[in-house]
Amino acid sequence: MIAESGHYALVLALALALIQSTVPILGVRWRDPALMNVSRSTALAQFMFVAVSFVALVMLYVTSDFSVVNVYENSHSSKPLLYKITGVWGNHEGSMLLWVSILALFGGLVAAFGNNLPLSLRAYVLAVQGWIASAFYLFILITSNPFLRIASPPIEGRDLNPVLQDIGLAVHPPMLYLGYVGFSISFSFAVAALLEGRIDAAWARWVRPWTLVAWIFLTLGIAMGSYWAYYELGWGGWWFWDPVENASLMPWLAGTALLHSAVVMEKRNALKVWTILLSILTFSLSLLGAFLVRSGVLTSVHAFATDPTRGVFILLILCIFIGGSLSLYAFRASALKQGGLFAPISREGALVLNNLFLTAACATVLIGTLYPLALEVLTGDKISVGAPFFNLTFGPLFLPLMIAVPFGPLLAWKRGDLLGAAQRLTAAGIAALLAVAMLWAWTRGGNAFAPLAIGLAVFVIGGALTDLAERTGLFRVPFTTAARRARGLPRATWGSAFAHAGVGVALIGIVCETTWNSEYIGSMRPDDVAKIAGYELKLEDVTQRKGPNFSEMLAQFTVSRDGQRLSEMTPSKRNFAARASSTTEAALLTNGASQLYISLGETAADGAIAVRIYYKPMVLLIWWGPILMAFGGVLSLSDRRLRVGAPKPAKAARGLQAAE
Amino acid sequence: MTLWFVFALMTVAAIFAVLWPLRRAGRPQSEGSEAAVYRDQLGEIDRDVASGLIGSTEAEAARVEISRRLLAARDSQDDAPVASSVRLRRSAAMLALIGLPIIAVATYLPLGSPRLGDFPLAQRARAPDAAQPFENMVAQVEAHLEKNPTDGRGWNVLAPVLARLGRFDEAVRAYRNSITYNGDSSERRSDLGEALAAAAGGVVTAEAKTEFERAVAMNADEVKASYFLGLAAEQDGRGSEAASIWRAMLAKAPPDAPWRPLVQAALARVGGAPVPLPGAPVLSNEAMAAAKDMKEADRSEMIRGMVERLATRLKQNGDDVEGWLRLVRAYMVMGDRDKARSALGDARQAVANDEARLRELNEGLKNLGLDG
């Protein structure tokens, strides 16, 4: 009964989505408020039914009802409860159900909290959400139905892919989906604006919180995924330029550009058409990611099951939505009222520069991801575009962007003073130069660019701090005054400072990890000692242990430094009988932001184990950076202050700042 | 019935969600507008001036800019009618009342299985289900083998069970282990080949064929392997070769061989149909029993038939310890504990004179979870 009720709830959600996608549009056409309002209640009800459906699937997993094909194929009765629940989205069908649940959640949120929207805009936005939802409900029901049954249920399930039996599965996909799907709202707003044929500064204000929410979750989701890959896959790598990772990076880059261009639109009523295009592109890239991952075009950890019919279906959805929205854009964009012009040296100008670099970076990633696929389709040649390509193209685009980041917030709207901004950044520049000099003196050899890159990161962080110091008048006015001003500062200012500092922090981590990472690879027997980066790791013992649904080989290491015993590390290798596969569980020892990392390889016939030991200096900064960025996003989200561009008169009193 | 009642309730809730906003003709009170945003912005400027965040000149400039937008927004404020037409609302309501249930039912019926209840594992474990002791036994044997992976007899017991459960890949592994630890034999090779074929969905793959060929090389009279080699030939489109293999089998077979009808049917298929259809192979009994879509009654009848044939064979020749074990296990699977007990007694009697066999039997029974 649970299974069938969940199935029927999903079908009802489809029916409601179909009504939601048609009736409100007719309502706007015929200017009928009652019909427009249908969008709201259907969106809420649709969310309720998808939630019922999702909860039903979770319950089926928890009770191990193997009469459901999806549960049988991806669960096992002896799996711990947490993995039974996370296993719901650890497979294609379940993850698509999570996808639509989040889509419906966002639709429901717009319906519930969209009181500040004009009726017709809300009707359009929810109708567009309804189209997207209908397409994906059909996709799920027709090609990837999680509620299909087996008449004579097997006794035991086939278990979840062992790599996915990890706490990471509880966090990474939901976060990432909240990000991907969150951009559907800005997409719907953009299409709604095109349908209405009217767009202005208020639009940007309305869409901003949704974009920000999506961006925050996408940032966290990508960071979490990267950390997960780092500790679970056993190679100590945190970014592989794998097409699937690129698929999540592209919407992030476009979304970041969108956030910045929406600010210009909100404050200066400019860049309107471009912002609309970015909204469409961001969600299109999210959809493209879904297509690449699910169609079987790529093979990776994320390609749970590949099925050509699914690929064709998603491709169809992709063509309809991207093609449709872009043609609509082509038809209507020229009819939209253009915004004002502005000077190149100004806050707007800096934001446009940001947009140029971010979209160019996004385009590079897109090319690097799609070119090998296209080549394979056309000529059959398999080439792999990996780190070298991206380092050579993505790096040079990001460097000038990073140099420009500190200048942006210091420039005023309309008319900026580049020289003045540079003067105010002197302190940050000096800090950066000091960092470079110290690193050069300290580290001999190694990559000559590394100290420069770290100097750049210090400059970015210093720039963010300078911005805050300038606005609060720290060091110029008495501390209490500065503190009062700091409290009164718009949260968005704090938010952008944190986010920009986060970029710098992540950059430091990336440079340190790639440059001064040391490794030891060899085979060890009990009582062997490995020396790495001043640490001594002694393999004490190798033991076997039985887990709930796996057996495990544990290696015990004692870590000591200068003869002093510091800690123990126990990496292990798990063997999952139900899937006849194994995973490596790396052991991590954190010291500040640096980590020691041990993962086990194969056991040789004579009892020696292949061991990989890495010392990764400052590696945790790579993930603290995005967390800072996301925190900045949250601060900015909590800001309800004015967002209007006020021209800064040339002789404005120092200390009085442009309104945010 | 409850299920349909729940469905009806859910449908009513969905319809209600569409009808709810249609009950009122007027415009809702809570509607935002651009003008509201700009007024809000003007108010915030005053607050910022008060808290000293913005200079008075800048504030003035900002006010002018916002006021300009505010005026523009007022101008374009739509002159929508405040009331909605009754005709439109009625047709929308009709759509919800008729369209929604039709869409829902028309989508659900081809996809759903409303007649199937839930099968949560806990409930199945409690139920006096024939599968219950069987499931426990499999788990026990698996656990035992996890600890003692070199126990060849254990693999011997487990492999056919896994094959029957439809876990063919694991059955293949179990048969391989059985060969490694028990030594090679034509029966084990052909069982392995059968599991390989079953894992490939009934197609005798090259890998499976190799196993059958090995089995036949060891024992030219190996029935199962010969049959499957014929099947392989049939699937490759060499019907005449298949027919000759099967004909040779029938010629050599004793008249009461239990597999006679199967081979005769296969022969008829090759000889009867002018173009043999590959991809429609006849599986062995075990594999067929595992077929998902088989009706419960048919399946249990087939299993019963198999078990009876096994019992008759053992009555004639009681030396086959493995056969006895299989028989006992089969009775237990069918939930027939009394028959299992009596078969056990028969088995003990049959091998009582042979120390080695008796020990083997007791070991096997222990593995099955019965006292030795």
CSV table of C-alpha atoms in Angstrom, one decimal, chain A residues 113-424:
chain,number,residue,atom,x,y,z
A,113,PHE,CA,6.5,33.4,0.2
A,114,GLY,CA,5.9,35.1,-3.1
A,115,ASN,CA,3.4,37.6,-1.6
A,116,ASN,CA,5.6,40.5,-2.7
A,117,LEU,CA,5.3,39.5,-6.4
A,118,PRO,CA,2.8,41.0,-8.8
A,119,LEU,CA,0.1,38.4,-9.4
A,120,SER,CA,0.8,38.0,-13.1
A,121,LEU,CA,4.5,37.6,-12.6
A,122,ARG,CA,3.9,34.9,-9.9
A,123,ALA,CA,1.5,33.1,-12.2
A,124,TYR,CA,4.0,33.1,-15.0
A,125,VAL,CA,6.9,32.0,-12.8
A,126,LEU,CA,4.9,29.1,-11.3
A,127,ALA,CA,3.6,28.1,-14.7
A,128,VAL,CA,7.1,27.8,-16.0
A,129,GLN,CA,8.1,25.8,-12.9
A,130,GLY,CA,5.1,23.7,-13.8
A,131,TRP,CA,6.4,23.0,-17.3
A,132,ILE,CA,9.8,21.9,-16.0
A,133,ALA,CA,8.1,19.8,-13.3
A,134,SER,CA,5.8,18.1,-15.8
A,135,ALA,CA,8.7,17.2,-18.1
A,136,PHE,CA,10.6,15.6,-15.3
A,137,TYR,CA,7.6,13.8,-13.8
A,138,LEU,CA,7.0,12.3,-17.3
A,139,PHE,CA,10.7,11.4,-17.5
A,140,ILE,CA,10.5,9.7,-14.1
A,141,LEU,CA,7.2,7.9,-14.7
A,142,ILE,CA,8.1,6.7,-18.2
A,143,THR,CA,11.8,5.9,-18.1
A,144,SER,CA,13.0,5.8,-14.5
A,145,ASN,CA,10.1,4.8,-12.3
A,146,PRO,CA,11.2,4.0,-8.8
A,147,PHE,CA,7.9,2.4,-7.8
A,148,LEU,CA,7.9,-0.5,-10.2
A,149,ARG,CA,7.2,-3.8,-8.5
A,150,ILE,CA,8.2,-7.5,-8.6
A,151,ALA,CA,5.4,-9.9,-8.2
A,152,SER,CA,7.4,-12.5,-6.3
A,153,PRO,CA,9.9,-10.4,-4.3
A,154,PRO,CA,13.4,-11.8,-3.8
A,155,ILE,CA,14.6,-12.4,-0.3
A,156,GLU,CA,17.6,-10.1,-0.3
A,157,GLY,CA,18.6,-7.0,-2.1
A,158,ARG,CA,21.6,-6.4,-4.2
A,159,ASP,CA,23.1,-3.7,-1.9
A,160,LEU,CA,24.2,-0.1,-2.7
A,161,ASN,CA,27.4,0.6,-4.5
A,162,PRO,CA,29.9,0.4,-1.6
A,163,VAL,CA,31.6,3.7,-2.6
A,164,LEU,CA,28.3,5.4,-1.9
A,165,GLN,CA,27.9,3.8,1.6
A,166,ASP,CA,29.2,6.9,3.3
A,167,ILE,CA,28.0,9.9,5.2
A,168,GLY,CA,28.9,12.0,2.1
A,169,LEU,CA,25.9,10.6,0.3
A,170,ALA,CA,23.6,12.1,3.0
A,171,VAL,CA,24.9,15.6,2.3
A,172,HIS,CA,26.4,15.9,-1.1
A,173,PRO,CA,23.5,15.1,-3.5
A,174,PRO,CA,20.8,17.0,-1.6
A,175,MET,CA,23.0,20.1,-1.4
A,176,LEU,CA,24.0,19.9,-5.0
A,177,TYR,CA,20.4,19.4,-6.1
A,178,LEU,CA,19.2,22.3,-4.0
A,179,GLY,CA,21.8,24.3,-6.0
A,180,TYR,CA,21.0,22.9,-9.5
A,181,VAL,CA,17.3,23.0,-9.1
A,182,GLY,CA,17.4,26.4,-7.2
A,183,PHE,CA,18.5,28.0,-10.4
A,184,SER,CA,15.3,26.8,-12.0
A,185,ILE,CA,13.6,29.6,-10.2
A,186,SER,CA,15.8,32.3,-11.8
A,187,PHE,CA,15.2,30.5,-15.1
A,188,SER,CA,11.4,30.7,-14.5
A,189,PHE,CA,11.7,34.4,-13.5
A,190,ALA,CA,13.6,35.1,-16.7
A,191,VAL,CA,11.2,33.3,-18.9
A,192,ALA,CA,8.3,34.9,-17.1
A,193,ALA,CA,9.9,38.3,-17.7
A,194,LEU,CA,10.3,37.5,-21.4
A,195,LEU,CA,6.7,36.3,-21.6
A,196,GLU,CA,5.5,39.5,-19.9
A,197,GLY,CA,7.8,41.5,-22.1
A,198,ARG,CA,8.7,43.8,-19.2
A,199,ILE,CA,11.7,43.8,-16.9
A,200,ASP,CA,13.2,46.3,-14.5
A,201,ALA,CA,15.2,46.8,-11.3
A,202,ALA,CA,12.4,45.3,-9.2
A,203,TRP,CA,12.7,42.0,-11.0
A,204,ALA,CA,16.3,41.7,-10.0
A,205,ARG,CA,15.4,42.3,-6.4
A,206,TRP,CA,12.7,39.7,-6.5
A,207,VAL,CA,14.9,37.1,-8.1
A,208,ARG,CA,18.0,37.8,-6.0
A,209,PRO,CA,17.2,35.7,-2.9
A,210,TRP,CA,16.4,32.7,-5.0
A,211,THR,CA,19.6,32.9,-7.0
A,212,LEU,CA,21.5,33.4,-3.8
A,213,VAL,CA,20.0,30.4,-2.1
A,214,ALA,CA,20.8,28.2,-5.1
A,215,TRP,CA,24.3,29.6,-5.3
A,216,ILE,CA,24.9,28.9,-1.6
A,217,PHE,CA,23.8,25.3,-1.9
A,218,LEU,CA,25.7,24.7,-5.1
A,219,THR,CA,28.9,26.1,-3.5
A,220,LEU,CA,28.5,23.8,-0.5
A,221,GLY,CA,27.5,20.9,-2.7
A,222,ILE,CA,30.5,21.1,-4.9
A,223,ALA,CA,32.9,21.6,-2.0
A,224,MET,CA,31.3,18.6,-0.2
A,225,GLY,CA,31.5,16.5,-3.3
A,226,SER,CA,35.2,17.4,-3.7
A,227,TYR,CA,36.0,16.5,-0.1
A,228,TRP,CA,34.1,13.3,-0.4
A,229,ALA,CA,36.1,12.3,-3.5
A,230,TYR,CA,39.2,13.3,-1.6
A,231,TYR,CA,38.8,10.9,1.3
A,232,GLU,CA,36.8,8.1,-0.3
A,233,LEU,CA,38.3,7.4,-3.7
A,234,GLY,CA,41.7,6.8,-2.1
A,235,TRP,CA,43.9,8.9,-4.4
A,236,GLY,CA,44.0,12.0,-2.3
A,237,GLY,CA,42.9,14.1,-5.2
A,238,TRP,CA,40.2,16.7,-4.7
A,239,TRP,CA,39.4,17.8,-8.2
A,240,PHE,CA,39.9,15.8,-11.3
A,241,TRP,CA,38.5,18.0,-14.1
A,242,ASP,CA,36.2,15.0,-14.6
A,243,PRO,CA,33.3,15.9,-16.9
A,244,VAL,CA,30.8,15.4,-14.0
A,245,GLU,CA,32.7,17.9,-11.9
A,246,ASN,CA,32.8,20.3,-14.7
A,247,ALA,CA,29.1,19.8,-15.1
A,248,SER,CA,28.6,21.2,-11.6
A,249,LEU,CA,31.3,23.9,-12.0
A,250,MET,CA,29.7,25.4,-15.1
A,251,PRO,CA,26.4,26.4,-13.5
A,252,TRP,CA,28.4,27.6,-10.5
A,253,LEU,CA,30.5,29.9,-12.7
A,254,ALA,CA,27.4,31.1,-14.6
A,255,GLY,CA,25.5,31.5,-11.3
A,256,THR,CA,28.3,33.5,-9.8
A,257,ALA,CA,28.2,35.8,-12.8
A,258,LEU,CA,24.4,36.0,-12.5
A,259,LEU,CA,24.6,37.0,-8.9
A,260,HIS,CA,27.0,39.9,-9.8
A,261,SER,CA,25.1,41.1,-12.9
A,262,ALA,CA,21.8,41.0,-11.0
A,263,VAL,CA,23.3,43.4,-8.5
A,264,VAL,CA,24.0,45.9,-11.4
A,265,MET,CA,20.5,45.4,-12.6
A,266,GLU,CA,19.0,46.0,-9.2
A,267,LYS,CA,21.0,49.1,-8.4
A,268,ARG,CA,21.5,50.7,-11.7
A,269,ASN,CA,18.7,49.3,-13.9
A,270,ALA,CA,21.3,48.2,-16.4
A,271,LEU,CA,22.6,44.9,-17.9
A,272,LYS,CA,19.0,43.7,-17.9
A,273,VAL,CA,19.0,41.7,-21.1
A,274,TRP,CA,22.3,40.2,-20.2
A,275,THR,CA,21.1,39.2,-16.8
A,276,ILE,CA,18.1,37.5,-18.3
A,277,LEU,CA,20.4,35.5,-20.7
A,278,LEU,CA,22.6,34.5,-17.8
A,279,SER,CA,19.6,33.2,-15.8
A,280,ILE,CA,18.6,31.1,-18.8
A,281,LEU,CA,22.1,29.9,-19.4
A,282,THR,CA,22.7,29.0,-15.7
A,283,PHE,CA,19.8,26.6,-15.5
A,284,SER,CA,20.5,25.3,-19.0
A,285,LEU,CA,24.0,24.3,-17.8
A,286,SER,CA,22.4,22.6,-14.8
A,287,LEU,CA,20.2,20.6,-17.2
A,288,LEU,CA,23.2,19.9,-19.4
A,289,GLY,CA,24.9,18.5,-16.3
A,290,ALA,CA,21.9,16.2,-15.7
A,291,PHE,CA,22.0,15.1,-19.3
A,292,LEU,CA,25.8,14.4,-19.3
A,293,VAL,CA,25.6,12.4,-16.1
A,294,ARG,CA,22.4,10.4,-16.7
A,295,SER,CA,22.4,9.6,-20.4
A,296,GLY,CA,25.4,7.3,-20.4
A,297,VAL,CA,27.4,9.7,-22.5
A,298,LEU,CA,30.0,9.7,-19.7
A,299,THR,CA,31.0,6.9,-17.5
A,300,SER,CA,31.9,7.9,-14.0
A,301,VAL,CA,31.0,7.3,-10.3
A,302,HIS,CA,27.9,9.3,-11.0
A,303,ALA,CA,26.6,7.3,-13.9
A,304,PHE,CA,24.5,4.9,-11.9
A,305,ALA,CA,22.7,3.3,-14.7
A,306,THR,CA,22.9,4.1,-18.3
A,307,ASP,CA,20.0,3.6,-20.6
A,308,PRO,CA,19.7,5.0,-24.1
A,309,THR,CA,16.0,5.8,-23.8
A,310,ARG,CA,16.7,7.9,-20.8
A,311,GLY,CA,19.4,9.8,-22.6
A,312,VAL,CA,17.1,10.5,-25.5
A,313,PHE,CA,14.4,11.7,-23.2
A,314,ILE,CA,16.7,14.0,-21.3
A,315,LEU,CA,18.1,15.3,-24.5
A,316,LEU,CA,14.6,16.0,-25.6
A,317,ILE,CA,13.9,17.9,-22.4
A,318,LEU,CA,17.1,19.7,-22.8
A,319,CYS,CA,16.3,20.8,-26.4
A,320,ILE,CA,12.8,21.9,-25.6
A,321,PHE,CA,13.8,24.0,-22.5
A,322,ILE,CA,17.1,25.4,-23.7
A,323,GLY,CA,16.1,25.8,-27.3
A,324,GLY,CA,12.7,27.1,-26.3
A,325,SER,CA,13.9,29.7,-23.8
A,326,LEU,CA,16.7,30.9,-26.1
A,327,SER,CA,14.4,31.3,-29.0
A,328,LEU,CA,12.0,33.2,-26.8
A,329,TYR,CA,14.9,35.3,-25.7
A,330,ALA,CA,15.9,35.9,-29.3
A,331,PHE,CA,12.3,37.0,-30.1
A,332,ARG,CA,11.6,39.1,-27.1
A,333,ALA,CA,15.0,40.5,-26.0
A,334,SER,CA,15.1,43.2,-28.6
A,335,ALA,CA,11.7,44.4,-27.4
A,336,LEU,CA,12.9,44.8,-23.8
A,337,LYS,CA,13.8,48.3,-22.7
A,338,GLN,CA,17.6,48.6,-22.6
A,339,GLY,CA,19.1,49.9,-19.4
A,340,GLY,CA,21.3,52.9,-19.0
A,341,LEU,CA,25.0,53.2,-20.1
A,342,PHE,CA,27.8,53.5,-17.6
A,343,ALA,CA,31.4,54.4,-17.3
A,344,PRO,CA,34.0,51.7,-17.5
A,345,ILE,CA,35.7,52.7,-14.3
A,346,SER,CA,32.9,52.2,-11.8
A,347,ARG,CA,31.4,49.5,-9.7
A,348,GLU,CA,29.2,48.5,-12.6
A,349,GLY,CA,32.3,48.4,-14.8
A,350,ALA,CA,34.0,46.1,-12.4
A,351,LEU,CA,31.0,43.8,-12.2
A,352,VAL,CA,30.9,43.6,-16.0
A,353,LEU,CA,34.6,42.7,-16.0
A,354,ASN,CA,33.8,40.0,-13.5
A,355,ASN,CA,31.0,38.7,-15.7
A,356,LEU,CA,33.3,38.7,-18.7
A,357,PHE,CA,35.9,36.6,-17.0
A,358,LEU,CA,33.5,34.3,-15.3
A,359,THR,CA,31.6,33.6,-18.5
A,360,ALA,CA,34.8,33.1,-20.4
A,361,ALA,CA,36.0,30.6,-17.8
A,362,CYS,CA,32.6,28.9,-18.0
A,363,ALA,CA,33.0,28.7,-21.8
A,364,THR,CA,36.4,27.2,-21.5
A,365,VAL,CA,35.1,24.5,-19.2
A,366,LEU,CA,32.2,23.9,-21.5
A,367,ILE,CA,34.6,23.4,-24.5
A,368,GLY,CA,36.9,21.2,-22.5
A,369,THR,CA,34.0,19.1,-21.5
A,370,LEU,CA,32.1,18.8,-24.7
A,371,TYR,CA,34.9,18.9,-27.3
A,372,PRO,CA,36.2,15.3,-26.5
A,373,LEU,CA,32.6,14.0,-26.6
A,374,ALA,CA,31.9,15.8,-29.9
A,375,LEU,CA,35.1,14.5,-31.4
A,376,GLU,CA,34.3,11.0,-30.3
A,377,VAL,CA,30.9,11.1,-31.9
A,378,LEU,CA,32.2,12.6,-35.1
A,379,THR,CA,35.5,10.8,-35.7
A,380,GLY,CA,35.5,8.0,-33.1
A,381,ASP,CA,38.8,9.2,-31.7
A,382,LYS,CA,39.0,9.2,-27.9
A,383,ILE,CA,40.9,12.0,-26.5
A,384,SER,CA,41.0,13.0,-22.9
A,385,VAL,CA,41.1,16.7,-21.9
A,386,GLY,CA,42.4,16.8,-18.5
A,387,ALA,CA,44.2,19.0,-16.0
A,388,PRO,CA,46.8,20.4,-18.4
A,389,PHE,CA,44.2,21.9,-20.7
A,390,PHE,CA,42.2,23.5,-17.8
A,391,ASN,CA,45.3,24.7,-16.0
A,392,LEU,CA,46.4,26.4,-19.2
A,393,THR,CA,43.1,28.0,-20.0
A,394,PHE,CA,41.2,28.3,-16.8
A,395,GLY,CA,44.2,29.5,-14.8
A,396,PRO,CA,45.0,32.5,-17.0
A,397,LEU,CA,41.4,33.6,-16.9
A,398,PHE,CA,41.1,33.4,-13.2
A,399,LEU,CA,44.3,35.2,-12.4
A,400,PRO,CA,43.3,38.7,-13.7
A,401,LEU,CA,39.9,38.1,-12.1
A,402,MET,CA,41.5,37.5,-8.8
A,403,ILE,CA,43.6,40.7,-9.2
A,404,ALA,CA,40.4,42.6,-10.0
A,405,VAL,CA,38.3,41.2,-7.1
A,406,PRO,CA,39.6,43.5,-4.4
A,407,PHE,CA,39.1,46.6,-6.6
A,408,GLY,CA,35.4,46.0,-7.3
A,409,PRO,CA,33.9,46.6,-3.8
A,410,LEU,CA,36.1,49.7,-3.4
A,411,LEU,CA,34.9,51.4,-6.5
A,412,ALA,CA,31.8,53.6,-6.3
A,413,TRP,CA,28.7,53.2,-8.4
A,414,LYS,CA,28.5,55.3,-11.6
A,415,ARG,CA,31.9,57.0,-11.2
A,416,GLY,CA,34.7,55.2,-9.7
A,417,ASP,CA,38.2,56.3,-8.7
A,418,LEU,CA,40.6,53.6,-9.7
A,419,LEU,CA,43.6,55.5,-8.3
A,420,GLY,CA,41.9,56.0,-5.0
A,421,ALA,CA,40.9,52.4,-4.8
A,422,ALA,CA,44.5,51.4,-5.5
A,423,GLN,CA,45.7,53.7,-2.8
A,424,ARG,CA,43.4,52.1,-0.3
